[in-house]
Tab-separated table of C-alpha atoms in Angstrom:
chain	number	residue	atom	x	y	z
A	1	MET	CA	-0.401	-48.986	-3.487
A	2	GLU	CA	-1.916	-46.677	-0.871
A	3	ASN	CA	-4.274	-43.962	-1.968
A	4	LEU	CA	-2.914	-40.463	-1.604
A	5	HIS	CA	-5.364	-38.146	0.127
A	6	LEU	CA	-4.705	-34.643	-1.100
A	7	PRO	CA	-6.115	-31.740	0.918
A	8	ALA	CA	-9.454	-30.463	-0.341
A	9	ILE	CA	-9.213	-27.213	-2.274
A	10	ASP	CA	-12.072	-24.736	-2.385
A	11	TYR	CA	-11.522	-23.058	-5.728
A	12	GLY	CA	-14.411	-20.678	-5.123
A	13	ALA	CA	-12.649	-19.254	-2.073
A	14	LEU	CA	-9.459	-18.895	-4.112
A	15	ALA	CA	-11.223	-17.400	-7.148
A	16	PRO	CA	-10.207	-13.729	-6.622
A	17	MET	CA	-6.514	-14.649	-6.521
A	18	LEU	CA	-6.782	-17.142	-9.370
A	19	ILE	CA	-8.513	-14.574	-11.586
A	20	LEU	CA	-5.766	-11.977	-11.119
A	21	PHE	CA	-2.931	-14.466	-11.582
A	22	GLY	CA	-4.669	-15.897	-14.672
A	23	VAL	CA	-5.127	-12.485	-16.255
A	24	ALA	CA	-1.503	-11.595	-15.444
A	25	CYS	CA	-0.397	-14.687	-17.392
A	26	VAL	CA	-2.743	-13.780	-20.265
A	27	GLY	CA	-1.217	-10.300	-20.208
A	28	VAL	CA	2.222	-11.801	-20.791
A	29	LEU	CA	0.846	-13.601	-23.862
A	30	VAL	CA	-0.733	-10.360	-25.062
A	31	GLU	CA	2.701	-8.736	-24.917
A	32	ALA	CA	4.127	-11.494	-27.097
A	33	LEU	CA	1.321	-12.003	-29.614
A	34	THR	CA	-0.459	-8.693	-30.255
A	35	PRO	CA	0.595	-5.568	-32.194
A	36	ARG	CA	2.123	-2.800	-30.091
A	37	ARG	CA	-0.468	-0.206	-31.127
A	38	SER	CA	-3.363	-2.198	-29.641
A	39	ARG	CA	-1.701	-3.573	-26.528
A	40	ASN	CA	-2.543	-0.745	-24.167
A	41	THR	CA	-6.287	-0.943	-24.805
A	42	ILE	CA	-6.291	-4.740	-24.479
A	43	GLN	CA	-4.187	-4.776	-21.317
A	44	LEU	CA	-6.159	-2.000	-19.641
A	45	SER	CA	-9.491	-3.687	-20.449
A	46	LEU	CA	-8.264	-7.079	-19.250
A	47	SER	CA	-6.944	-5.625	-15.996
A	48	LEU	CA	-10.129	-3.732	-15.128
A	49	LEU	CA	-12.359	-6.686	-16.068
A	50	ALA	CA	-10.230	-9.005	-13.931
A	51	ILE	CA	-10.494	-6.697	-10.921
A	52	VAL	CA	-14.271	-6.412	-11.331
A	53	ALA	CA	-14.629	-10.202	-11.651
A	54	ALA	CA	-12.436	-10.790	-8.608
A	55	PHE	CA	-14.425	-8.223	-6.610
A	56	VAL	CA	-17.670	-9.979	-7.530
A	57	MET	CA	-16.207	-13.273	-6.286
A	58	VAL	CA	-15.233	-11.601	-2.996
A	59	ILE	CA	-18.834	-10.465	-2.565
A	60	VAL	CA	-20.134	-13.939	-3.415
A	61	GLN	CA	-17.855	-15.435	-0.739
A	62	HIS	CA	-18.758	-12.841	1.907
A	63	LYS	CA	-20.180	-15.421	4.337
A	64	THR	CA	-17.347	-17.902	3.880
A	65	HIS	CA	-15.269	-18.797	6.929
A	66	LYS	CA	-12.958	-21.671	6.186
A	67	VAL	CA	-9.370	-22.822	5.876
A	68	THR	CA	-8.367	-24.440	2.598
A	69	ILE	CA	-5.343	-25.910	0.774
A	70	GLY	CA	-4.307	-27.926	3.799
A	71	GLY	CA	-4.495	-24.916	6.098
A	72	ALA	CA	-2.346	-22.657	3.898
A	73	VAL	CA	-5.091	-20.136	3.143
A	74	ALA	CA	-7.777	-18.776	5.468
A	75	VAL	CA	-10.894	-17.189	4.022
A	76	ASP	CA	-12.656	-15.215	6.751
A	77	GLY	CA	-14.025	-11.772	7.491
A	78	PRO	CA	-10.712	-9.844	7.538
A	79	THR	CA	-9.451	-11.717	4.466
A	80	LEU	CA	-12.499	-10.882	2.364
A	81	PHE	CA	-12.734	-7.283	3.584
A	82	LEU	CA	-9.064	-6.595	2.880
A	83	GLN	CA	-9.211	-8.361	-0.476
A	84	GLY	CA	-12.189	-6.222	-1.433
A	85	ALA	CA	-10.322	-3.108	-0.303
A	86	LEU	CA	-7.228	-4.106	-2.290
A	87	LEU	CA	-9.297	-4.683	-5.423
A	88	ALA	CA	-11.121	-1.342	-5.082
A	89	LEU	CA	-7.873	0.552	-4.484
A	90	GLY	CA	-6.167	-1.449	-7.222
A	91	ALA	CA	-8.871	-0.473	-9.716
A	92	VAL	CA	-8.304	3.220	-9.006
A	93	SER	CA	-4.535	2.684	-9.326
A	94	ILE	CA	-5.021	0.978	-12.689
A	95	MET	CA	-7.046	3.984	-13.835
A	96	LEU	CA	-4.146	6.308	-12.997
A	97	ILE	CA	-1.727	3.976	-14.791
A	98	GLY	CA	-4.003	3.641	-17.810
A	99	GLU	CA	-4.616	7.370	-18.166
A	100	ARG	CA	-0.937	8.193	-18.326
A	101	LYS	CA	-0.319	5.305	-20.718
A	102	LEU	CA	-2.838	6.779	-23.158
A	103	GLU	CA	-0.872	10.036	-23.342
A	104	ARG	CA	1.927	10.598	-25.799
A	105	GLY	CA	5.034	9.438	-23.985
A	106	GLY	CA	3.472	8.913	-20.576
A	107	PRO	CA	5.339	8.118	-17.369
A	108	PHE	CA	6.692	4.689	-18.318
A	109	VAL	CA	9.800	3.927	-20.312
A	110	SER	CA	9.465	1.735	-23.410
A	111	GLN	CA	12.753	-0.127	-22.922
A	112	ALA	CA	14.088	-0.166	-19.391
A	113	ALA	CA	17.401	-1.804	-20.351
A	114	LEU	CA	18.692	1.150	-22.416
A	115	THR	CA	21.669	2.999	-20.984
A	116	VAL	CA	20.576	6.172	-19.230
A	117	GLY	CA	21.479	9.283	-21.218
A	118	SER	CA	22.256	7.391	-24.429
A	119	LYS	CA	20.898	8.529	-27.796
A	120	LYS	CA	18.281	5.762	-27.840
A	121	ASP	CA	17.260	6.590	-24.289
A	122	LEU	CA	16.722	10.253	-25.147
A	123	GLN	CA	14.826	9.258	-28.275
A	124	GLN	CA	12.411	6.982	-26.423
A	125	ALA	CA	11.803	9.666	-23.779
A	126	GLY	CA	10.122	11.911	-26.330
A	127	GLU	CA	8.767	9.668	-29.056
A	128	GLN	CA	8.213	6.003	-28.242
A	129	SER	CA	5.142	4.794	-26.390
A	130	GLY	CA	5.622	3.311	-22.954
A	131	SER	CA	5.896	-0.352	-22.090
A	132	THR	CA	2.594	-2.130	-21.517
A	133	GLU	CA	4.215	-4.809	-19.371
A	134	VAL	CA	3.162	-2.528	-16.539
A	135	TYR	CA	-0.291	-4.135	-16.533
A	136	PRO	CA	0.628	-7.826	-16.040
A	137	LEU	CA	3.241	-6.800	-13.481
A	138	THR	CA	0.568	-4.869	-11.579
A	139	MET	CA	-1.806	-7.833	-11.772
A	140	PHE	CA	0.874	-10.148	-10.364
A	141	ALA	CA	1.498	-7.664	-7.554
A	142	LEU	CA	-2.209	-7.348	-6.705
A	143	GLY	CA	-2.655	-11.125	-6.837
A	144	GLY	CA	0.245	-11.558	-4.433
A	145	MET	CA	-1.312	-8.999	-2.086
A	146	LEU	CA	-4.616	-10.899	-2.075
A	147	LEU	CA	-2.738	-14.067	-1.136
A	148	PHE	CA	-0.670	-12.199	1.456
A	149	VAL	CA	-3.691	-11.120	3.514
A	150	ALA	CA	-5.182	-14.632	3.257
A	151	ALA	CA	-2.044	-16.621	4.126
A	152	ASN	CA	-2.616	-18.909	7.095
A	153	ASP	CA	0.869	-20.312	7.328
A	154	LEU	CA	4.196	-18.551	7.391
A	155	LEU	CA	5.652	-20.182	4.287
A	156	THR	CA	2.648	-19.230	2.157
A	157	MET	CA	2.970	-15.723	3.543
A	158	PHE	CA	6.618	-15.600	2.481
A	159	VAL	CA	5.778	-16.804	-1.044
A	160	ALA	CA	3.032	-14.165	-1.310
A	161	LEU	CA	5.467	-11.516	-0.057
A	162	GLU	CA	7.867	-12.307	-2.882
A	163	VAL	CA	5.112	-12.580	-5.485
A	164	PHE	CA	3.956	-9.011	-4.913
A	165	SER	CA	7.369	-7.533	-4.090
A	166	LEU	CA	9.296	-8.602	-7.199
A	167	PRO	CA	6.919	-6.884	-9.673
A	168	LEU	CA	7.045	-3.706	-7.567
A	169	TYR	CA	10.852	-3.680	-7.721
A	170	LEU	CA	10.599	-3.710	-11.520
A	171	LEU	CA	7.781	-1.172	-11.722
A	172	CYS	CA	9.757	1.343	-9.664
A	173	ALA	CA	12.530	1.372	-12.296
A	174	LEU	CA	10.291	2.222	-15.276
A	175	ALA	CA	10.039	6.023	-14.986
A	176	ARG	CA	10.462	7.672	-18.392
A	177	ARG	CA	12.063	10.825	-17.016
A	178	ARG	CA	14.564	11.066	-14.156
A	179	ARG	CA	15.825	7.661	-15.195
A	180	LEU	CA	18.786	7.556	-12.806
A	181	LEU	CA	16.589	8.549	-9.882
A	182	SER	CA	14.091	5.852	-10.805
A	183	GLN	CA	16.720	3.134	-11.175
A	184	GLU	CA	18.402	4.171	-7.937
A	185	ALA	CA	15.045	3.973	-6.145
A	186	ALA	CA	14.350	0.513	-7.568
A	187	LEU	CA	17.805	-0.740	-6.586
A	188	LYS	CA	17.449	0.559	-3.019
A	189	TYR	CA	14.003	-0.981	-2.744
A	190	PHE	CA	15.245	-4.308	-4.107
A	191	LEU	CA	18.298	-4.545	-1.861
A	192	LEU	CA	16.550	-3.487	1.328
A	193	GLY	CA	13.514	-5.586	0.450
A	194	SER	CA	15.743	-8.622	-0.083
A	195	TYR	CA	17.279	-8.159	3.359
A	196	ALA	CA	13.811	-7.831	4.889
A	197	SER	CA	12.670	-11.004	3.117
A	198	ALA	CA	15.742	-12.840	4.401
A	199	PHE	CA	14.949	-11.743	7.961
A	200	PHE	CA	11.360	-12.917	7.483
A	201	LEU	CA	12.446	-16.344	6.230
A	202	PHE	CA	14.987	-16.806	9.023
A	203	GLY	CA	12.252	-15.895	11.498
A	204	VAL	CA	9.996	-18.546	9.948
A	205	ALA	CA	12.749	-21.126	10.520
A	206	LEU	CA	13.074	-20.167	14.186
A	207	ILE	CA	9.318	-20.266	14.723
A	208	TYR	CA	9.180	-23.695	13.076
A	209	GLY	CA	11.854	-24.853	15.509
A	210	PHE	CA	9.743	-23.576	18.397
A	211	ALA	CA	6.290	-24.707	17.272
A	212	GLY	CA	7.080	-27.745	15.125
A	213	GLY	CA	4.850	-26.296	12.387
A	214	ILE	CA	4.288	-23.174	10.345
A	215	ARG	CA	0.497	-22.913	10.409
A	216	LEU	CA	-0.641	-19.984	12.496
A	217	SER	CA	-2.930	-22.241	14.537
A	218	GLU	CA	0.036	-24.494	15.342
A	219	VAL	CA	2.087	-21.504	16.437
A	220	HIS	CA	-0.834	-20.324	18.592
A	221	ALA	CA	-1.062	-23.730	20.275
A	222	ALA	CA	2.699	-23.859	20.870
A	223	VAL	CA	2.659	-20.353	22.393
A	224	ALA	CA	-0.099	-21.465	24.782
A	225	ASN	CA	1.789	-24.649	25.775
A	226	PRO	CA	5.485	-24.147	24.978
A	227	ALA	CA	7.546	-27.307	24.621
A	228	HIS	CA	10.752	-25.684	23.365
A	229	SER	CA	12.959	-22.746	24.286
A	230	GLN	CA	11.140	-19.434	24.108
A	231	VAL	CA	14.309	-17.867	22.723
A	232	LEU	CA	13.241	-19.405	19.406
A	233	LEU	CA	9.786	-17.879	19.788
A	234	TYR	CA	10.910	-14.337	20.521
A	235	GLY	CA	13.764	-14.451	18.018
A	236	GLY	CA	11.437	-15.732	15.313
A	237	LEU	CA	8.744	-13.186	16.094
A	238	ALA	CA	11.279	-10.353	15.985
A	239	LEU	CA	12.666	-11.422	12.607
A	240	VAL	CA	9.245	-11.996	11.044
A	241	ALA	CA	8.161	-8.612	12.369
A	242	ILE	CA	11.141	-6.935	10.662
A	243	GLY	CA	9.943	-8.186	7.287
A	244	LEU	CA	6.414	-6.923	7.888
A	245	LEU	CA	7.499	-3.612	9.442
A	246	PHE	CA	9.635	-2.963	6.355
A	247	LYS	CA	6.685	-3.391	4.006
A	248	SER	CA	4.526	-1.269	6.302
A	249	ALA	CA	7.127	1.570	6.252
A	250	LEU	CA	7.401	1.627	10.048
A	251	ALA	CA	10.466	3.180	11.713
A	252	PRO	CA	13.315	2.357	11.809
A	253	PHE	CA	12.627	0.308	8.658
A	254	HIS	CA	11.169	3.260	6.768
A	255	VAL	CA	14.320	4.659	5.163
A	256	TRP	CA	13.508	3.320	1.691
A	257	THR	CA	10.145	5.037	1.513
A	258	PRO	CA	11.013	8.676	0.563
A	259	ASP	CA	13.542	7.674	-2.112
A	260	VAL	CA	11.283	5.045	-3.664
A	261	TYR	CA	8.175	7.232	-3.575
A	262	GLN	CA	10.116	10.048	-5.258
A	263	GLY	CA	11.873	7.943	-7.886
A	264	ALA	CA	9.081	5.588	-8.954
A	265	PRO	CA	6.544	6.614	-11.628
A	266	THR	CA	3.820	8.473	-9.753
A	267	PRO	CA	0.989	5.996	-10.601
A	268	ILE	CA	3.175	3.213	-9.164
A	269	THR	CA	3.872	5.326	-6.081
A	270	ALA	CA	0.100	5.661	-5.656
A	271	LEU	CA	-0.311	1.890	-5.989
A	272	MET	CA	2.341	1.275	-3.345
A	273	ALA	CA	1.043	3.919	-0.935
A	274	ALA	CA	-2.494	2.520	-0.997
A	275	CYS	CA	-2.239	-1.210	-1.721
A	276	THR	CA	1.140	-2.279	-0.313
A	277	LYS	CA	0.320	-0.681	3.032
A	278	THR	CA	-3.063	-2.434	3.104
A	279	ALA	CA	-1.495	-5.816	2.345
A	280	ALA	CA	1.327	-5.383	4.865
A	281	PHE	CA	-0.971	-4.389	7.716
A	282	GLY	CA	-3.397	-7.163	6.782
A	283	ALA	CA	-0.637	-9.734	7.259
A	284	LEU	CA	0.581	-8.055	10.451
A	285	LEU	CA	-2.938	-8.179	11.889
A	286	ARG	CA	-3.267	-11.883	11.109
A	287	ILE	CA	0.076	-12.805	12.648
A	288	LEU	CA	-0.381	-10.794	15.842
A	289	TYR	CA	-4.070	-11.578	16.383
A	290	VAL	CA	-4.044	-15.255	15.353
A	291	ALA	CA	-0.597	-16.694	16.069
A	292	PHE	CA	1.003	-14.566	18.783
A	293	ASP	CA	-1.902	-13.227	20.810
A	294	GLY	CA	-0.692	-15.373	23.718
A	295	VAL	CA	2.445	-13.238	24.132
A	296	GLN	CA	0.860	-9.844	23.529
A	297	TRP	CA	2.160	-8.490	26.836
A	298	ASP	CA	5.701	-9.106	25.568
A	299	PHE	CA	5.512	-7.595	22.073
A	300	GLN	CA	2.995	-4.813	22.826
A	301	PRO	CA	5.497	-2.446	24.537
A	302	VAL	CA	8.150	-3.004	21.849
A	303	LEU	CA	5.765	-2.347	18.976
A	304	GLY	CA	4.347	0.577	20.940
A	305	VAL	CA	7.765	2.235	20.975
A	306	ILE	CA	8.029	1.580	17.222
A	307	ALA	CA	4.611	3.214	16.697
A	308	VAL	CA	5.673	6.316	18.641
A	309	LEU	CA	8.989	6.519	16.781
A	310	THR	CA	7.211	6.137	13.442
A	311	MET	CA	4.657	8.850	14.156
A	312	LEU	CA	7.314	11.313	15.336
A	313	VAL	CA	9.768	10.549	12.502
A	314	GLY	CA	7.054	10.961	9.894
A	315	ALA	CA	5.720	14.180	11.417
A	316	VAL	CA	9.052	15.875	12.130
A	317	LEU	CA	10.810	15.005	8.867
A	318	ALA	CA	7.745	15.934	6.799
A	319	VAL	CA	8.317	19.523	7.932
A	320	THR	CA	11.731	19.656	6.242
A	321	GLN	CA	10.682	18.332	2.819
A	322	THR	CA	10.826	20.426	-0.341
A	323	ASP	CA	9.488	17.784	-2.751
A	324	MET	CA	5.786	16.929	-2.889
A	325	LYS	CA	6.298	13.193	-3.347
A	326	ARG	CA	8.763	13.033	-0.454
A	327	LEU	CA	6.308	15.011	1.692
A	328	LEU	CA	3.600	12.462	0.915
A	329	ALA	CA	6.099	9.697	1.673
A	330	TYR	CA	6.718	10.984	5.191
A	331	SER	CA	2.978	11.476	5.543
A	332	SER	CA	2.621	7.792	4.670
A	333	ILE	CA	5.168	6.896	7.356
A	334	ALA	CA	3.278	8.890	9.990
A	335	ASN	CA	0.017	7.228	8.958
A	336	ALA	CA	1.673	3.828	9.331
A	337	GLY	CA	2.333	4.801	12.948
A	338	TYR	CA	-1.331	5.676	13.484
A	339	LEU	CA	-2.322	2.339	11.959
A	340	LEU	CA	0.005	0.497	14.330
A	341	VAL	CA	-1.705	2.241	17.256
A	342	GLY	CA	-4.950	0.629	16.115
A	343	VAL	CA	-3.283	-2.750	15.670
A	344	LEU	CA	-1.849	-2.647	19.193
A	345	ALA	CA	-5.291	-2.207	20.719
A	346	LEU	CA	-5.429	-6.012	20.275
A	347	ASN	CA	-9.204	-6.139	20.503
A	348	LYS	CA	-12.064	-6.389	18.045
A	349	GLU	CA	-12.375	-2.609	17.873
A	350	GLY	CA	-8.674	-2.379	17.063
A	351	LEU	CA	-9.054	-4.826	14.173
A	352	SER	CA	-12.169	-3.065	12.890
A	353	SER	CA	-10.748	0.463	13.130
A	354	THR	CA	-7.474	-0.536	11.455
A	355	MET	CA	-9.322	-1.981	8.472
A	356	PHE	CA	-11.442	1.175	8.269
A	357	TYR	CA	-8.307	3.348	8.391
A	358	LEU	CA	-6.654	1.370	5.575
A	359	VAL	CA	-9.607	1.990	3.258
A	360	ALA	CA	-9.994	5.659	4.210
A	361	TYR	CA	-6.307	6.451	3.832
A	362	GLY	CA	-6.011	4.430	0.626
A	363	PHE	CA	-8.597	6.452	-1.290
A	364	SER	CA	-7.231	9.772	0.010
A	365	VAL	CA	-3.638	9.023	-0.941
A	366	LEU	CA	-4.676	7.843	-4.409
A	367	ALA	CA	-6.450	11.157	-4.953
A	368	ALA	CA	-3.370	13.050	-3.722
A	369	PHE	CA	-1.025	11.302	-6.137
A	370	GLY	CA	-3.615	11.682	-8.883
A	371	ILE	CA	-3.317	15.464	-8.488
A	372	VAL	CA	0.499	15.191	-8.491
A	373	THR	CA	0.370	13.480	-11.913
A	374	LEU	CA	-1.461	16.499	-13.342
A	375	VAL	CA	0.893	19.268	-12.149
A	376	ARG	CA	3.609	19.180	-14.797
A	377	ASP	CA	5.357	21.113	-17.516
A	378	ALA	CA	7.314	20.194	-20.642
A	379	GLU	CA	9.986	18.474	-18.550
A	380	GLY	CA	7.549	16.274	-16.638
A	381	GLU	CA	5.911	16.441	-13.229
A	382	ALA	CA	6.722	19.543	-11.185
A	383	THR	CA	7.091	18.062	-7.714
A	384	HIS	CA	9.247	20.724	-6.044
A	385	LEU	CA	7.094	22.603	-3.551
A	386	SER	CA	8.239	26.012	-4.791
A	387	ARG	CA	6.683	25.210	-8.171
A	388	TRP	CA	3.250	24.834	-6.548
A	389	ALA	CA	3.194	28.427	-5.247
A	390	GLY	CA	0.140	30.301	-6.501
A	391	LEU	CA	-1.400	27.230	-8.120
A	392	GLY	CA	-4.723	28.062	-6.477
A	393	LYS	CA	-5.038	31.164	-8.651
A	394	LYS	CA	-4.150	29.353	-11.880
A	395	SER	CA	-6.180	26.175	-11.268
A	396	PRO	CA	-8.562	26.791	-8.354
A	397	LEU	CA	-10.556	23.565	-8.846
A	398	PHE	CA	-7.608	21.208	-8.562
A	399	ALA	CA	-5.952	23.284	-5.863
A	400	GLY	CA	-9.229	23.059	-3.929
A	401	VAL	CA	-9.339	19.282	-4.339
A	402	PHE	CA	-5.738	18.959	-3.169
A	403	THR	CA	-6.441	21.264	-0.222
A	404	PHE	CA	-9.348	19.033	0.790
A	405	ILE	CA	-7.126	15.948	0.652
A	406	LEU	CA	-4.420	17.649	2.731
A	407	LEU	CA	-7.009	18.630	5.340
A	408	ALA	CA	-8.086	14.977	5.437
A	409	PHE	CA	-4.475	13.936	6.061
A	410	ALA	CA	-4.338	16.493	8.860
A	411	GLY	CA	-7.424	14.929	10.470
A	412	ILE	CA	-9.812	17.863	10.095
A	413	PRO	CA	-13.462	16.972	10.974
A	414	LEU	CA	-15.885	15.984	8.206
A	415	THR	CA	-13.109	14.138	6.390
A	416	SER	CA	-12.169	10.470	6.463
A	417	GLY	CA	-8.867	11.376	8.115
A	418	PHE	CA	-10.611	12.603	11.254
A	419	THR	CA	-12.983	9.644	11.421
A	420	SER	CA	-10.246	7.043	10.938
A	421	LYS	CA	-7.907	8.600	13.501
A	422	PHE	CA	-10.750	8.907	15.996
A	423	ALA	CA	-11.551	5.219	15.420
A	424	VAL	CA	-8.015	3.878	15.974
A	425	PHE	CA	-7.375	6.167	18.937
A	426	GLY	CA	-10.674	5.152	20.527
A	427	ALA	CA	-9.834	1.477	20.080
A	428	ALA	CA	-6.384	2.051	21.606
A	429	VAL	CA	-7.874	3.757	24.678
A	430	GLU	CA	-10.292	0.863	25.071
A	431	GLY	CA	-7.335	-1.537	24.816
A	432	GLY	CA	-5.388	0.256	27.554
A	433	GLN	CA	-2.921	2.003	25.230
A	434	THR	CA	-3.729	5.598	26.162
A	435	TRP	CA	-0.040	6.536	26.120
A	436	LEU	CA	0.070	5.765	22.392
A	437	VAL	CA	-2.934	7.998	21.800
A	438	ILE	CA	-1.197	10.901	23.546
A	439	PHE	CA	1.797	10.597	21.222
A	440	GLY	CA	-0.576	10.173	18.301
A	441	VAL	CA	-2.341	13.456	19.055
A	442	ILE	CA	0.992	15.268	19.461
A	443	SER	CA	2.322	13.958	16.157
A	444	SER	CA	-0.972	14.823	14.446
A	445	MET	CA	-0.533	18.433	15.514
A	446	LEU	CA	3.075	18.441	14.285
A	447	ILE	CA	2.319	16.989	10.866
A	448	ALA	CA	-0.536	19.436	10.329
A	449	PHE	CA	2.110	22.149	9.843
A	450	PRO	CA	3.571	20.921	6.509
A	451	TYR	CA	0.048	20.293	5.180
A	452	LEU	CA	-1.089	23.798	6.090
A	453	ARG	CA	2.140	25.258	4.713
A	454	VAL	CA	1.306	23.758	1.325
A	455	VAL	CA	-2.258	25.112	1.555
A	456	VAL	CA	-0.922	28.609	2.283
A	457	MET	CA	1.522	28.278	-0.621
A	458	LEU	CA	-1.264	27.251	-2.975
A	459	TRP	CA	-3.641	30.081	-2.155
A	460	LEU	CA	-1.728	33.004	-0.668
A	461	SER	CA	1.290	33.098	-2.963
A	462	GLU	CA	1.378	34.730	-6.365
A	463	PRO	CA	2.049	32.429	-9.333
A	464	GLY	CA	5.475	32.922	-10.850
A	465	GLU	CA	7.027	32.195	-14.220
A	466	SER	CA	7.986	28.716	-13.060
A	467	THR	CA	4.493	27.851	-11.793
A	468	PRO	CA	3.278	24.977	-13.985
A	469	THR	CA	-0.226	24.518	-15.259
A	470	VAL	CA	-2.497	21.687	-14.239
A	471	SER	CA	-3.121	19.389	-17.177
A	472	ILE	CA	-6.718	18.652	-18.057
A	473	PRO	CA	-7.344	15.097	-16.840
A	474	GLY	CA	-8.782	12.462	-19.110
A	475	PHE	CA	-11.720	10.217	-18.290
A	476	LEU	CA	-9.757	7.672	-16.245
A	477	THR	CA	-7.947	10.207	-14.068
A	478	THR	CA	-11.174	12.172	-13.584
A	479	THR	CA	-12.898	8.979	-12.465
A	480	ALA	CA	-10.041	8.083	-10.113
A	481	LEU	CA	-10.012	11.573	-8.562
A	482	THR	CA	-13.794	11.604	-8.217
A	483	ILE	CA	-13.776	8.239	-6.444
A	484	GLY	CA	-10.966	9.306	-4.119
A	485	VAL	CA	-12.538	12.646	-3.189
A	486	LEU	CA	-16.049	11.259	-2.744
A	487	ALA	CA	-14.731	8.413	-0.571
A	488	THR	CA	-12.763	10.888	1.547
A	489	LEU	CA	-15.881	13.030	2.007
A	490	ALA	CA	-18.352	10.171	2.500
A	491	LEU	CA	-16.206	8.377	5.083
A	492	GLY	CA	-15.935	11.636	7.010
A	493	VAL	CA	-19.604	12.622	6.874
A	494	ALA	CA	-21.306	9.198	6.943
A	495	PRO	CA	-18.795	6.528	8.000
A	496	ALA	CA	-21.340	4.249	9.721
A	497	PRO	CA	-21.933	1.770	6.840
A	498	LEU	CA	-18.225	0.999	6.423
A	499	ILE	CA	-17.644	0.905	10.184
A	500	ASP	CA	-20.493	-1.597	10.528
A	501	LEU	CA	-19.004	-3.647	7.700
A	502	THR	CA	-15.589	-3.735	9.373
A	503	ARG	CA	-17.142	-4.779	12.690
A	504	ASP	CA	-19.020	-7.610	11.010
A	505	ALA	CA	-15.797	-8.721	9.327
A	506	ALA	CA	-13.577	-8.494	12.442
A	507	THR	CA	-13.374	-12.218	13.217
A	508	PHE	CA	-10.403	-14.393	12.282
A	509	VAL	CA	-10.674	-18.126	11.665
A	510	ARG	CA	-7.865	-20.484	12.667
């Protein structure tokens, strides 16, 4: 009998992913074997310890540049940087989730299967503690994101896409209040996400027909020396791009974003805004820079039009919003357009600036949603903009923090928003994409209006009877807000260390 030679596996390089998946499985056992009253503390501790351990392993592997598991996973500079970013942002997200879980009631339903509006549903809304399955689901999602940015073949990328998407579909449906809105959001996300995944998989099949393989290096070689019809190449690239553009919330595949951001529990919305965007753009960078760089002159104009459309849609429609979470959703769409401008620079500066932008935006948006979780009354979070009028006079500290975050979104100097936009626009000019920068500047001026309108509403309006109070945050939310605000300030005032780190990490391995 012939010996079977299995591909060598570097478990050290895979350690961050293995830790999160292992703790997610342990979390399932905790749900089954421990008393309900102690589950939240156990799950929260396990999740934070797992993220810290995984982050340590990322640091240990910082000089690793290799392909493992038969070429399925690439561990290189962008992989490790993005995995570290995902773990840091994921830790802050877990803090927001954990803080609300410690409160009486909290944002998560205890039994998602109960009929909305039934007696049991109304009873659990006010009395029963929330489900702690949120933690293992979040760990599965974060583990899938780590694999997504490391995937070196298209099939592994598809598996990672499903691993982190399926838990998010469930998490979006777990809001304690506004149950119908939450379930509607989850259903929309699931259906549209399923279509996007189907497009992605069909694109993988077409690319396999063109290249004769699914490894990104094989696709790169086939693009350089095509042996089959290029219809398969362009059709496959278009379909794979649809799946990634959907996850990145880029127009015209952005339509799910406002409904899902509004309907999902706010800590989950924060997780999606920061981490899902980072994972999606990490995969998009790897595909465009590693596999399809040989046809950049063909896809660059098409994706450029998508970037312009995304920036304008996000900026213009943000002006019309009356709900804070929907406003932040359209802000997220516009920022996805700015990120795509950096991606389309298709040079080392473009890769570096995009990774910097993902980190800068991630911490800012987590801080923004952290403030949203605190502005609430007896009926839950007060997200209608009219309810925020005069909040600066009732809670000047938190209104000041939120004002600072909005100014960062607007790209005001001495904030991370200005530095990150300057970085991606500079990379785009260097890459010959000045026309994208012009549209980026125009859309930045447009989207500054809704941000400044909220600032005026906070400080120059008188508080009314319906103006809610800002709840006093606990330790976890205070920590999350402090991290987000300090990161937003530090990356605006002294961005050089992170910029240098992104430049050192801006080298893919095939």
